[in-house]
Short mmCIF file of C-alpha atoms and ligand atoms in Angstrom, two decimals:
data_model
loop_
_atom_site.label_atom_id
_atom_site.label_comp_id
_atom_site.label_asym_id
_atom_site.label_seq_id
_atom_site.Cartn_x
_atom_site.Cartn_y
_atom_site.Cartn_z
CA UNK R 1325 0.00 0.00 0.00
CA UNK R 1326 1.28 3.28 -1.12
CA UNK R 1327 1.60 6.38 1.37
CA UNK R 1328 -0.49 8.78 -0.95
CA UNK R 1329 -3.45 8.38 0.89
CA UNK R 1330 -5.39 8.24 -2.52
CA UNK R 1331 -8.07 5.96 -0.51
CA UNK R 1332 -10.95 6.41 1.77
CA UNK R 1333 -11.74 2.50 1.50
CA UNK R 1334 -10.19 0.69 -0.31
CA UNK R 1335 -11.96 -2.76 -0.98
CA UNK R 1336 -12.79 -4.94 -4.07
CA UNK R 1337 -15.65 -5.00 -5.60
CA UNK R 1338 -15.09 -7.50 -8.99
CA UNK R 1339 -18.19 -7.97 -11.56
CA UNK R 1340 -19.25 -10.83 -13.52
CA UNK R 1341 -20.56 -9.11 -16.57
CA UNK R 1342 -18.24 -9.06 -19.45
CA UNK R 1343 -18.10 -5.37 -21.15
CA UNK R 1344 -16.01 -2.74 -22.39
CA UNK R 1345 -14.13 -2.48 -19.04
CA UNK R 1346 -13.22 -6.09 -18.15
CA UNK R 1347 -10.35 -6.51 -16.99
CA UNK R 1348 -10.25 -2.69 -15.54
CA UNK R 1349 -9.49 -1.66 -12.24
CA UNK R 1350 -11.74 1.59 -11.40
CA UNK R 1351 -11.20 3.77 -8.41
CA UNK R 1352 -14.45 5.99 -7.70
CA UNK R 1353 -14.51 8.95 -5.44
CA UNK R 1354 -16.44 9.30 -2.25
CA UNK R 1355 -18.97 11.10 -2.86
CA UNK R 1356 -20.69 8.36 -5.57
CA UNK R 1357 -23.13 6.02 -3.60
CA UNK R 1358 -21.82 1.64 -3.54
CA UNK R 1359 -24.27 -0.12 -2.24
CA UNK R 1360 -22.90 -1.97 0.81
CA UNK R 1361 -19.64 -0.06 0.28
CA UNK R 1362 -19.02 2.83 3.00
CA UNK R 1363 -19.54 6.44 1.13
CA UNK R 1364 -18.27 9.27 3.50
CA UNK R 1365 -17.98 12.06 1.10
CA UNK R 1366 -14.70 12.68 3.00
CA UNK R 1367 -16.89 14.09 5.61
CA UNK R 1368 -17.08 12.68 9.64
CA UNK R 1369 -20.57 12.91 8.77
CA UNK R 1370 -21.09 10.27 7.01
CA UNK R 1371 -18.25 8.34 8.79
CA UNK R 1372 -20.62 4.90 8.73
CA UNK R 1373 -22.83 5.54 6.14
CA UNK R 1374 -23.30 2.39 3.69
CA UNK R 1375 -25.88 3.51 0.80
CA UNK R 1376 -28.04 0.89 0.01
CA UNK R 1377 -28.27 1.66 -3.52
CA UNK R 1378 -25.47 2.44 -6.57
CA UNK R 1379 -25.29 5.45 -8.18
CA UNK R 1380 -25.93 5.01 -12.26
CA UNK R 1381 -22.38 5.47 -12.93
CA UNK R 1382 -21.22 2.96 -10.54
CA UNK R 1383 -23.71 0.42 -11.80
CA UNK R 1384 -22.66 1.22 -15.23
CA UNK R 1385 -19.04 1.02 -14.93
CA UNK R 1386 -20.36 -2.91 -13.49
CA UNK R 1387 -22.41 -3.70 -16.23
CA UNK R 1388 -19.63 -2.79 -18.12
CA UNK R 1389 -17.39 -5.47 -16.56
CA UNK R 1390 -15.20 -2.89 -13.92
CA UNK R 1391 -13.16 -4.34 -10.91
CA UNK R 1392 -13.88 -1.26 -8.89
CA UNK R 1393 -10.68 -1.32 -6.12
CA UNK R 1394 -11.83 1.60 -3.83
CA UNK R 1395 -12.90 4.96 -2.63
CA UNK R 1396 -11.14 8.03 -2.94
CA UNK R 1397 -10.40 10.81 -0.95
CA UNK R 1398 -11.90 14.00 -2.07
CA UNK R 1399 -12.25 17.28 -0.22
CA UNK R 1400 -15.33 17.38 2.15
CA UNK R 1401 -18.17 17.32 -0.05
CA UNK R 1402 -16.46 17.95 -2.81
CA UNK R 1403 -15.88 21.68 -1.26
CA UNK R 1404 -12.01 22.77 -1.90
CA UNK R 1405 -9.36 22.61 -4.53
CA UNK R 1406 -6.59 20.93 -2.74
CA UNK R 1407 -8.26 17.41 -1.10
CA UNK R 1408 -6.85 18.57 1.85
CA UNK R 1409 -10.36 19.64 3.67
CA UNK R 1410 -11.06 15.79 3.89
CA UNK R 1411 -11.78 14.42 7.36
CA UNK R 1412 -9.40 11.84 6.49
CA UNK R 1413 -6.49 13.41 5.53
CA UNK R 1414 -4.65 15.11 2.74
CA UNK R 1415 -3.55 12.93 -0.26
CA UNK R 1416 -0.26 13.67 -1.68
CA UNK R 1417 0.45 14.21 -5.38
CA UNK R 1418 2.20 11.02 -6.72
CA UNK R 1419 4.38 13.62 -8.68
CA UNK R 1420 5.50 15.50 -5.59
CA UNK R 1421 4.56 13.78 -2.23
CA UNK R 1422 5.36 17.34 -1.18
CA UNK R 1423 2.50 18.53 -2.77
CA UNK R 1424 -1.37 18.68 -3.42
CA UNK R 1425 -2.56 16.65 -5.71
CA UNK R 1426 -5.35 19.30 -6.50
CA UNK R 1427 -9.08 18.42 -6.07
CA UNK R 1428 -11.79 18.04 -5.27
CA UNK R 1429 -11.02 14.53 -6.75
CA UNK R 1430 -7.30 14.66 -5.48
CA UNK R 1431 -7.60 10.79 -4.64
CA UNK R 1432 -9.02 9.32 -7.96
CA UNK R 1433 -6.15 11.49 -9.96
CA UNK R 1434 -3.63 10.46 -7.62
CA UNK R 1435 -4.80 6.86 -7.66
CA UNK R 1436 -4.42 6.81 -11.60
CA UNK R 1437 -1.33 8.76 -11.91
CA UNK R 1438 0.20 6.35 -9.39
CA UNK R 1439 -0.97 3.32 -11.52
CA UNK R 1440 -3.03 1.99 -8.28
CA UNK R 1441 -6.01 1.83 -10.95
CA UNK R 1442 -6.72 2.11 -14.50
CA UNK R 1443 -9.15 4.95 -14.53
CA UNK R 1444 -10.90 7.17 -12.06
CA UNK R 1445 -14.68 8.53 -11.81
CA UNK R 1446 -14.59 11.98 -10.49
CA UNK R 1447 -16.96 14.94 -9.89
CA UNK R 1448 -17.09 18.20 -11.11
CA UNK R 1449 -18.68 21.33 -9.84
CA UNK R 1450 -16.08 23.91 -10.49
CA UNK R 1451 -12.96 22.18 -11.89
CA UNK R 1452 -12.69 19.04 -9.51
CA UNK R 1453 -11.81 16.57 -11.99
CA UNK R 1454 -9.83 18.74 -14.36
CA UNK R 1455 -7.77 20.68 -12.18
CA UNK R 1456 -6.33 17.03 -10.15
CA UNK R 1457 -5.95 15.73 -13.60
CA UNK R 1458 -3.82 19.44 -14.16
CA UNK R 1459 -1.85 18.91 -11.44
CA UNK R 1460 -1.13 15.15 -10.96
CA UNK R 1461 -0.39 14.79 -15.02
CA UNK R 1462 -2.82 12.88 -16.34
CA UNK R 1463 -6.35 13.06 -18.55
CA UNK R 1464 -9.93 14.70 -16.72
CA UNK R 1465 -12.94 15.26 -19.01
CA UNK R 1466 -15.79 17.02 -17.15
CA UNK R 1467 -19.05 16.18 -19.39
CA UNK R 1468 -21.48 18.50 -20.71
CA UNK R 1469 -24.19 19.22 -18.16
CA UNK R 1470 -27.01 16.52 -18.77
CA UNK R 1471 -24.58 14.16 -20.79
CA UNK R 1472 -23.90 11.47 -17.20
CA UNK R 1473 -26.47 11.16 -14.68
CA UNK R 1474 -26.28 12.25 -11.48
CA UNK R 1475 -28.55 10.14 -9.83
CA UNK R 1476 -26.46 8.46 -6.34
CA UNK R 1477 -24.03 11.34 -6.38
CA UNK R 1478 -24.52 13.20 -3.12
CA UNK R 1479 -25.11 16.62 -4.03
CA UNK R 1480 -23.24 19.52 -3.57
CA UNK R 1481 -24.23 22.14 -6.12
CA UNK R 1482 -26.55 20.16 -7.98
CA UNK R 1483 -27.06 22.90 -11.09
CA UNK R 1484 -23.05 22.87 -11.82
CA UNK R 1485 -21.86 19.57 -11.04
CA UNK R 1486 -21.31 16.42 -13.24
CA UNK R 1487 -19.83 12.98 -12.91
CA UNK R 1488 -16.05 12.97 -15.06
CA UNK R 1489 -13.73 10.87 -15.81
CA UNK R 1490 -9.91 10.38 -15.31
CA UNK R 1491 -7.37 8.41 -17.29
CA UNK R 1492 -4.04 8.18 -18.35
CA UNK R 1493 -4.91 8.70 -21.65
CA UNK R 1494 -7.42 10.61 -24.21
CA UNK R 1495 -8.67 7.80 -25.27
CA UNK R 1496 -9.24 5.81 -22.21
CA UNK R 1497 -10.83 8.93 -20.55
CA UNK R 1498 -13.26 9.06 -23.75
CA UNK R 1499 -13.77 5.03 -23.38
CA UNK R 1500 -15.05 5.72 -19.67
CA UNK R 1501 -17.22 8.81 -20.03
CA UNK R 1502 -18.86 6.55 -23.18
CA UNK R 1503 -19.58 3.61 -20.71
CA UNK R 1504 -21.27 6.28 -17.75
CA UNK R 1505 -22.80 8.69 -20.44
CA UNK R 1506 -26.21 8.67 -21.88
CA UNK R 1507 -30.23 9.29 -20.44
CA UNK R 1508 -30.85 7.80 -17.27
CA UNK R 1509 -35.56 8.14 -15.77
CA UNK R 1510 -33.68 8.49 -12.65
CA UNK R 1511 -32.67 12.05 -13.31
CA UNK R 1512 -34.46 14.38 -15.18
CA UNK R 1513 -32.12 16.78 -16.36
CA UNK R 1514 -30.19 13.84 -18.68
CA UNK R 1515 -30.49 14.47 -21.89
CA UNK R 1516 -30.06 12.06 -24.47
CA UNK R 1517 -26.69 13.39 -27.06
CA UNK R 1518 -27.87 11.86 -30.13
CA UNK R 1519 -27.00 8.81 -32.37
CA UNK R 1520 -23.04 10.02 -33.05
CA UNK R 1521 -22.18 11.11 -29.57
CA UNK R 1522 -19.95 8.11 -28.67
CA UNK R 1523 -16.46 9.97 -28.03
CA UNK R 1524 -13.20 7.40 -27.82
CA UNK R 1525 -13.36 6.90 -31.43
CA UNK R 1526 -12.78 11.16 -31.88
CA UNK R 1527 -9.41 10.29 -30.11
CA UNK R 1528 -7.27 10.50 -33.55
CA UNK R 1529 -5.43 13.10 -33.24
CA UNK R 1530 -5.94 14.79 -36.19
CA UNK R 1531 -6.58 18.75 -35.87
CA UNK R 1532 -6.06 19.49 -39.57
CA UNK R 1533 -8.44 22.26 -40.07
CA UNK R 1534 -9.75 22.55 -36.80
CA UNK R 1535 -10.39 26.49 -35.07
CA UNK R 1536 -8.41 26.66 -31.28
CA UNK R 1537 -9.69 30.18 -29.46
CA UNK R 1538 -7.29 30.76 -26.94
CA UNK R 1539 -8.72 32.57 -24.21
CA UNK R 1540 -6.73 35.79 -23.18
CA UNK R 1541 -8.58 36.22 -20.16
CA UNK R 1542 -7.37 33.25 -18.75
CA UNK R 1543 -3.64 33.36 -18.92
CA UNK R 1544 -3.24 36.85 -17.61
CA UNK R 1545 -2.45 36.54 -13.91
CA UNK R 1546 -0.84 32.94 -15.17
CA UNK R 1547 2.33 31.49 -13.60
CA UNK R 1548 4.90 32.33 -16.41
CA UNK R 1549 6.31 29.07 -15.74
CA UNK R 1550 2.72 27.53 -17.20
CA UNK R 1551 1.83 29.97 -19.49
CA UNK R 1552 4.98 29.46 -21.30
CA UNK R 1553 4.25 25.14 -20.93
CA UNK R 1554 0.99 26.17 -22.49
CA UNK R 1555 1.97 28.45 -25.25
CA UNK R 1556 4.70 25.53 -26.55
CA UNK R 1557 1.40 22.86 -26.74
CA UNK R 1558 -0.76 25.53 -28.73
CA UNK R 1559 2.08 25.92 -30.81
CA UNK R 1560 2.34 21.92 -31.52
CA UNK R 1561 -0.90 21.99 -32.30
CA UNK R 1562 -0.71 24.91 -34.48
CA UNK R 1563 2.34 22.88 -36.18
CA UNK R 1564 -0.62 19.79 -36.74
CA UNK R 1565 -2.51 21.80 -38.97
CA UNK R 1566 -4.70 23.62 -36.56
CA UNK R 1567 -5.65 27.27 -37.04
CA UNK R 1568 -4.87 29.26 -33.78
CA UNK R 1569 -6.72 32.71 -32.80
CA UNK R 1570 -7.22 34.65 -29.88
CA UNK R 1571 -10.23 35.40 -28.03
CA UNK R 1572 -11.31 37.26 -25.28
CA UNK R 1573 -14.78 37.02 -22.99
CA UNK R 1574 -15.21 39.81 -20.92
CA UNK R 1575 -17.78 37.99 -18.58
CA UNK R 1576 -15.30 35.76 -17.12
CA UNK R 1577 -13.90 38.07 -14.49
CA UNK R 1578 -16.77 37.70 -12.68
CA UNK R 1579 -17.08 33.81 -13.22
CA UNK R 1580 -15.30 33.10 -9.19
CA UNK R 1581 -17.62 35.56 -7.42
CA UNK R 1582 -20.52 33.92 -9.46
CA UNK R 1583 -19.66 30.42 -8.77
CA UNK R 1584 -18.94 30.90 -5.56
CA UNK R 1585 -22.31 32.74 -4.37
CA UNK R 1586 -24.19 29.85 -6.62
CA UNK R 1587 -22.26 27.05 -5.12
CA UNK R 1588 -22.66 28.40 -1.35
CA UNK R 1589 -26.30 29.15 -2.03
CA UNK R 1590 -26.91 25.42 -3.66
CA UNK R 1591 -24.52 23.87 -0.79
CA UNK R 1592 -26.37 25.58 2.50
CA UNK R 1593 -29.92 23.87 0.97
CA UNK R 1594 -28.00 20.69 -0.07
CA UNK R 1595 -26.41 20.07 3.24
CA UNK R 1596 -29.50 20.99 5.40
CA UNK R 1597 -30.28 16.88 5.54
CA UNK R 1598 -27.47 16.22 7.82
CA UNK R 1599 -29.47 16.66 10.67
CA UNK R 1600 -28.25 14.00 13.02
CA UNK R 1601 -31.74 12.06 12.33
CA UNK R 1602 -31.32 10.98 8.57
CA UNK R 1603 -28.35 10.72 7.99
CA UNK R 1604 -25.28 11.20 9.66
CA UNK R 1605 -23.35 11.22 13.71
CA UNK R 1606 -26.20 11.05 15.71
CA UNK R 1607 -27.40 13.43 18.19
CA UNK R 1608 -27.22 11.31 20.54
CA UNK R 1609 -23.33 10.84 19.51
CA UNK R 1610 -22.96 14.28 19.44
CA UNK R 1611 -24.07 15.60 22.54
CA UNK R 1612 -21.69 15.48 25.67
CA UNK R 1613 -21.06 13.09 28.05
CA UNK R 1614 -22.70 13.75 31.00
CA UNK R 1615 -24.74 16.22 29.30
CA UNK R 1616 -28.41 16.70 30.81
CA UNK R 1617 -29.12 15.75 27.11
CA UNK R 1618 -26.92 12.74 26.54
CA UNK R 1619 -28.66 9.39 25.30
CA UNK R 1620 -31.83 11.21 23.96
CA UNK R 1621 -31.17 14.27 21.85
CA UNK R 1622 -32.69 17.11 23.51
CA UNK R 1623 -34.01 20.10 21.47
CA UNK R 1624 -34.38 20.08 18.12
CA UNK R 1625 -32.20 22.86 17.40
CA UNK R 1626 -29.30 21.93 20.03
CA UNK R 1627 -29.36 18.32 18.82
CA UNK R 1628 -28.92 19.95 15.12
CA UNK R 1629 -26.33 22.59 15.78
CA UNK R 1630 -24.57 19.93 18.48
CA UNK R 1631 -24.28 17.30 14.88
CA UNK R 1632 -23.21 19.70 12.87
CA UNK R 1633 -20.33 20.98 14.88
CA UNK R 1634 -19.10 17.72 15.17
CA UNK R 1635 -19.93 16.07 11.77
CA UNK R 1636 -19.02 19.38 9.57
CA UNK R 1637 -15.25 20.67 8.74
CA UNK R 1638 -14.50 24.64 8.59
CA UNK R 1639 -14.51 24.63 4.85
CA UNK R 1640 -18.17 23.49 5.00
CA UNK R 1641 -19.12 25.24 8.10
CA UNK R 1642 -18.08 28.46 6.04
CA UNK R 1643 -19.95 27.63 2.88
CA UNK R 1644 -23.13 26.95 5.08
CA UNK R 1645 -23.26 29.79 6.14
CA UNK R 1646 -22.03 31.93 3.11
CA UNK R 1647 -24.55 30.25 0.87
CA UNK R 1648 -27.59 30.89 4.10
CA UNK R 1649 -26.34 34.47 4.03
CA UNK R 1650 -26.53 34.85 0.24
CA UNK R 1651 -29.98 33.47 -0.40
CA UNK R 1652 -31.48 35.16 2.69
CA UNK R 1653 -34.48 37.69 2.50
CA UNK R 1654 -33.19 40.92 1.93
CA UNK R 1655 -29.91 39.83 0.19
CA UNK R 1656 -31.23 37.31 -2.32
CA UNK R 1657 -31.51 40.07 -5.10
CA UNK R 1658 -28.01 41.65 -4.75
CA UNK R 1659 -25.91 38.29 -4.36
CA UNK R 1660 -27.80 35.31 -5.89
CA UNK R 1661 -29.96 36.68 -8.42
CA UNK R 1662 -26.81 38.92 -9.57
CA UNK R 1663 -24.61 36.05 -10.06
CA UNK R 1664 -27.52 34.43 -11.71
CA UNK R 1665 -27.59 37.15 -14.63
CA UNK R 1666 -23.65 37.04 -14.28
CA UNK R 1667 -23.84 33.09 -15.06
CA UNK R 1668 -25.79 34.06 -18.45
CA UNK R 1669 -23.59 36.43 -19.20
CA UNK R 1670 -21.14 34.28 -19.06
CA UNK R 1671 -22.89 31.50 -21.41
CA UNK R 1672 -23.61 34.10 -23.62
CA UNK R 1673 -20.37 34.90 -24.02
CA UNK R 1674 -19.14 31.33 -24.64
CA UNK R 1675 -21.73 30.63 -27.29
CA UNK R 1676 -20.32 33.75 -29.11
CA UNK R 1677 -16.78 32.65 -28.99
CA UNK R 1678 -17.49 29.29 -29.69
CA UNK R 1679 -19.29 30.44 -33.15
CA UNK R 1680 -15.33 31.42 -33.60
CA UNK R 1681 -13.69 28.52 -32.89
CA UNK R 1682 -14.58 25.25 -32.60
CA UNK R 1683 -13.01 24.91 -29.50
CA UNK R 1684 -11.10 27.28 -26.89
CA UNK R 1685 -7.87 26.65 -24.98
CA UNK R 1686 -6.33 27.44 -21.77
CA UNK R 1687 -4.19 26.69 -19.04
CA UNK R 1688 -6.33 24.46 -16.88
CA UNK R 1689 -5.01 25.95 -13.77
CA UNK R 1690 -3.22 29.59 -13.47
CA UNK R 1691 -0.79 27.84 -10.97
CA UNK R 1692 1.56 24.84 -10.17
CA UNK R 1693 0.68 22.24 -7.62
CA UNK R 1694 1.06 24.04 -3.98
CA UNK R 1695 2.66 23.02 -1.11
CA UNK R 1696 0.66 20.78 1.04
CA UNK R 1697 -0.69 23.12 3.90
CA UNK R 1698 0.35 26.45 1.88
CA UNK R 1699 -3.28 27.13 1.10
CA UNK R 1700 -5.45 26.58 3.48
CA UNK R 1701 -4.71 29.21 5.31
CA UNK R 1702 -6.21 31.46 2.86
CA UNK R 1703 -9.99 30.54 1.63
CA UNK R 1704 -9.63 33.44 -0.96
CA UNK R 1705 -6.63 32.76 -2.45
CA UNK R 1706 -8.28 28.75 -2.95
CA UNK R 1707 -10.79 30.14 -4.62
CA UNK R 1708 -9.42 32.16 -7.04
CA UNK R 1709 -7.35 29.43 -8.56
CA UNK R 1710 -10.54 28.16 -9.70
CA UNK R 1711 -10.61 31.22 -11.99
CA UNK R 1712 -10.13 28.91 -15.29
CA UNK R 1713 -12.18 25.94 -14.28
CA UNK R 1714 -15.68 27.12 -12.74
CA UNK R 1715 -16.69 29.45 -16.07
CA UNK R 1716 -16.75 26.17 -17.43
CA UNK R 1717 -19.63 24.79 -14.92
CA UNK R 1718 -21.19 27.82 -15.05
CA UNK R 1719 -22.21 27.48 -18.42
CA UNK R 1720 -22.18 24.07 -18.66
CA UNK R 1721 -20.25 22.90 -21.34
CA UNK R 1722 -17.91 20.29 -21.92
CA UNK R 1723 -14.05 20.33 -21.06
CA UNK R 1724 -10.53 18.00 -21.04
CA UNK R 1725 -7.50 18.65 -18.97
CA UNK R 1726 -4.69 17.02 -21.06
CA UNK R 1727 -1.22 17.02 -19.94
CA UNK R 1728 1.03 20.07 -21.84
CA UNK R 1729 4.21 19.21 -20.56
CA UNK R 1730 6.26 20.14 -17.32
CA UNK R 1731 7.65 22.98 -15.47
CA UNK R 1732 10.02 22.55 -12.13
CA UNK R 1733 9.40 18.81 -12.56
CA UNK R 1734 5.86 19.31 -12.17
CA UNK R 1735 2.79 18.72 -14.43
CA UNK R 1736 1.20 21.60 -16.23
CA UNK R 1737 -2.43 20.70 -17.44
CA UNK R 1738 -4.12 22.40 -21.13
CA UNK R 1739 -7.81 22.32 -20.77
CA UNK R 1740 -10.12 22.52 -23.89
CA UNK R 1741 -13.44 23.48 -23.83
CA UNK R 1742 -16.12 22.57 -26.52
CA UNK R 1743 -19.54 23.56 -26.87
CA UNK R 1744 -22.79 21.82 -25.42
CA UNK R 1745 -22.63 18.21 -26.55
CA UNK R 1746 -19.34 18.67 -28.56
CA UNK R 1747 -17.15 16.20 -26.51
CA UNK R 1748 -16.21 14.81 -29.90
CA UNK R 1749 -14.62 18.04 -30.54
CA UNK R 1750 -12.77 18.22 -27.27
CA UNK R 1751 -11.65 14.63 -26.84
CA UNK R 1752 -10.12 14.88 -30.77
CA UNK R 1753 -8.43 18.28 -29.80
CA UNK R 1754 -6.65 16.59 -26.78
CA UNK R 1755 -5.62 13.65 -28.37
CA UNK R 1756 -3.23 15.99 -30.42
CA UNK R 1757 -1.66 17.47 -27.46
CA UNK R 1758 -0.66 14.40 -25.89
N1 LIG J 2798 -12.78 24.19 -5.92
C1 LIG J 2798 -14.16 24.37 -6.27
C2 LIG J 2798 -14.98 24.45 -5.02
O1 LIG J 2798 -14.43 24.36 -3.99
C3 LIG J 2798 -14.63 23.25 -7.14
C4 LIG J 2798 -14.92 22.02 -6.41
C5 LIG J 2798 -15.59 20.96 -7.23
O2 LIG J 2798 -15.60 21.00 -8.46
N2 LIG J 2798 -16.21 20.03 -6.52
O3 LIG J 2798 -16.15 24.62 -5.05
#
């Protein structure tokens, strides 16, 4: 057993059907339901919950013939960049045990880059599958919103997140999402992509003729050290027959404050089930010993608060109440319904750009992998090296992290993003930078 930490559980579970992923070893993050495997979200919350059901994906990737080997560690709830707010630990990037691995789904990226599984299923709200695939070197494609069902993944933000996958490869990342993707009765806002939408096949690497936007606005502020890692792919692929412009959305400097109030908001309703009653430490396991309250949970609101204290990190604590502040009477109009018209703004402004190109290009993150412990000290500063990543969600269109190359020794990611439905376009796109 390695010393990355990559795991929350790690157990076995083999299949007997005979698919497209026999013979694959699949490591799926926490926050996807197993039924009778333990799903803690990499919360103390949910330190003994065993979902009694499988989330689509997970069934799919066993109907499809997967030996999943585990659970992986993932920031609480999916809320952080690092996977260092997890209740279990930090994981360590296989690259650099020094350093993050990036996250949310730190421990599926570092589980594939480290060759302790095949693939990875991630989840996405703001970047969490791209920017670990950034920073631990390997592939992340976050779907199209509607494209994978969400149904068993325990919500976070449900209007921005999607189940993606990772790989070390384009192809193998496209073979995965082709296995999980498609309409699903158990959640409504699938959609079904059409007759032509299966994606590994795209993998060809041929960009003869094909229209790359890069996206000014997101390599100002850059690291030099990975904008010039960047600028050397773009110019391979300019050298493989692609035609590279620039383009610039004005929208996206408001794309962190907008995710953040909609992801708050979303989280602080999400989170309200983890009441001590449902699901969850109990309030009887919450409440002190000796406490005139101890063995039979007192008043409602105690027994709530006295859970939540206990079960809830500070990264979650502070999104709570962030997101109850944001949505609350009096304040709803200037914080959640502005970042609502800032969130069209901002589609608007990739369905204009993307009528330019067929698909745009940037770094995936503006930084290199940080020290592990360097960032937590500073919630801001986490949350603006999202700045690339969560436009993305926000309009909810497809995108690939692909590795670009190195700088320092460490992994610089390209991401690519396509319009709705148009992972073709992305996955082909990638499989010329690699
Ligand atoms: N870092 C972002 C956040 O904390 C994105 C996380 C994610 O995609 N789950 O919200």
């Amino acid at each position: 057993m390695s010393d990355l930490n990559a795991f929350v559980t790690r157990e076995t579970v083999e299949s007997d059907a005979e698919g497209p992923l026999s013979g694959k070893s699949v490591a799926v993050k926490d926050n996807l339901s197993t039924e009778g495997l333990r799903t803690t979200c990499g919360s103390a919350m949910l330190e003994d919950y065993v979902p009694p059901y499988d989330a689509t994906v997970v069934a799919r990737i066993k109907d499809a013939g997967a030996t999943i080997v585990g659970k992986t560690n993932m920031d609480e709830f999916g809320m952080g960049g690092t996977t260092e707010t997890s209740a279990y630990g930090p994981t360590r990037n296989p690259a650099d045990q020094s350093r993050v691995p990036g996250g949310s789904s730190g421990g599926s990226a570092a589980a594939v880059a480290a060759g302790e599984a095949d693939l990875a299923l991630g989840t996405d709200t703001g970047g969490s599958v791209r920017n670990p695939a950034a920073f631990c070197g390997v592939v992340g494609i976050k779907p199209t919103y509607g494209l994978v069902s969400r149904y068993g993944l325990v919500a976070y933000a449900n209007s921005l997140e999607q189940v993606g996958t990772l790989a070390p490869t384009v192809h193998e990342a496209a073979e995965l999402l082709d296995v999980i993707a498609g309409p699903d009765e158990r959640d409504s806002t699938t959609r079904d992509p059409g007759a032509d939408a299966e994606c590994a096949s795209a993998a060809d690497g041929d960009v003869e003729g094909m229209t790359v936007g890069v996206v000014s606005d997101l390599i100002e502020g850059a690291d030099e050290r990975v904008v010039e890692t960047f600028r050397d792919a773009v110019s391979d692929l300019e050298s493989e027959g692609a035609t590279i412009t620039e383009v610039s959305l004005e929208s996206l400097e408001h794309a962190v404050q907008a995710y953040y109030v909609i992801a708050m908001s979303e989280a602080s309703s999400n989170l309200a089930r983890y009441d001590g009653v449902r699901y969850g430490v109990s309030a009887n396991d919450a409440s002190g010993e000796g406490s005139p309250d101890a063995g039979r949970g007192g008043n409602w609101n105690d027994a709530f608060a006295r859970v939540r204290e206990k079960g809830f990190g500070p990264e979650v604590k502070r999104r709570i109440l962030l997101g109850t502040y944001a949505l609350s009477a009096g304040y709803h109009d200037k914080y959640y319904k502005k970042a609502q018209d800032a969130r069209a703004w901002i589609a608007r402004d990739f369905d204009r750009a993307l009528s330019e190109a067929d698909v745009l290009a940037s770094p995936t993150m503006p930084v290199l992998p940080p020290k592990l412990g360097e960032s937590l000290a500073d919630p801001l500063q986490l949350y603006l090296i999202d700045a690339n990543t969560v436009p993305v969600n926000l309009a909810n269109l497809p995108a690939i992290s692909v590795p670009a190359g190195e700088a320092d020794g460490l992994p610089v990611g390209l991401q690519l993003i396509g319009p709705a439905f148009g992972e073709r376009e992305i996955v082909r796109a990638a499989s010329a930078v690699e």
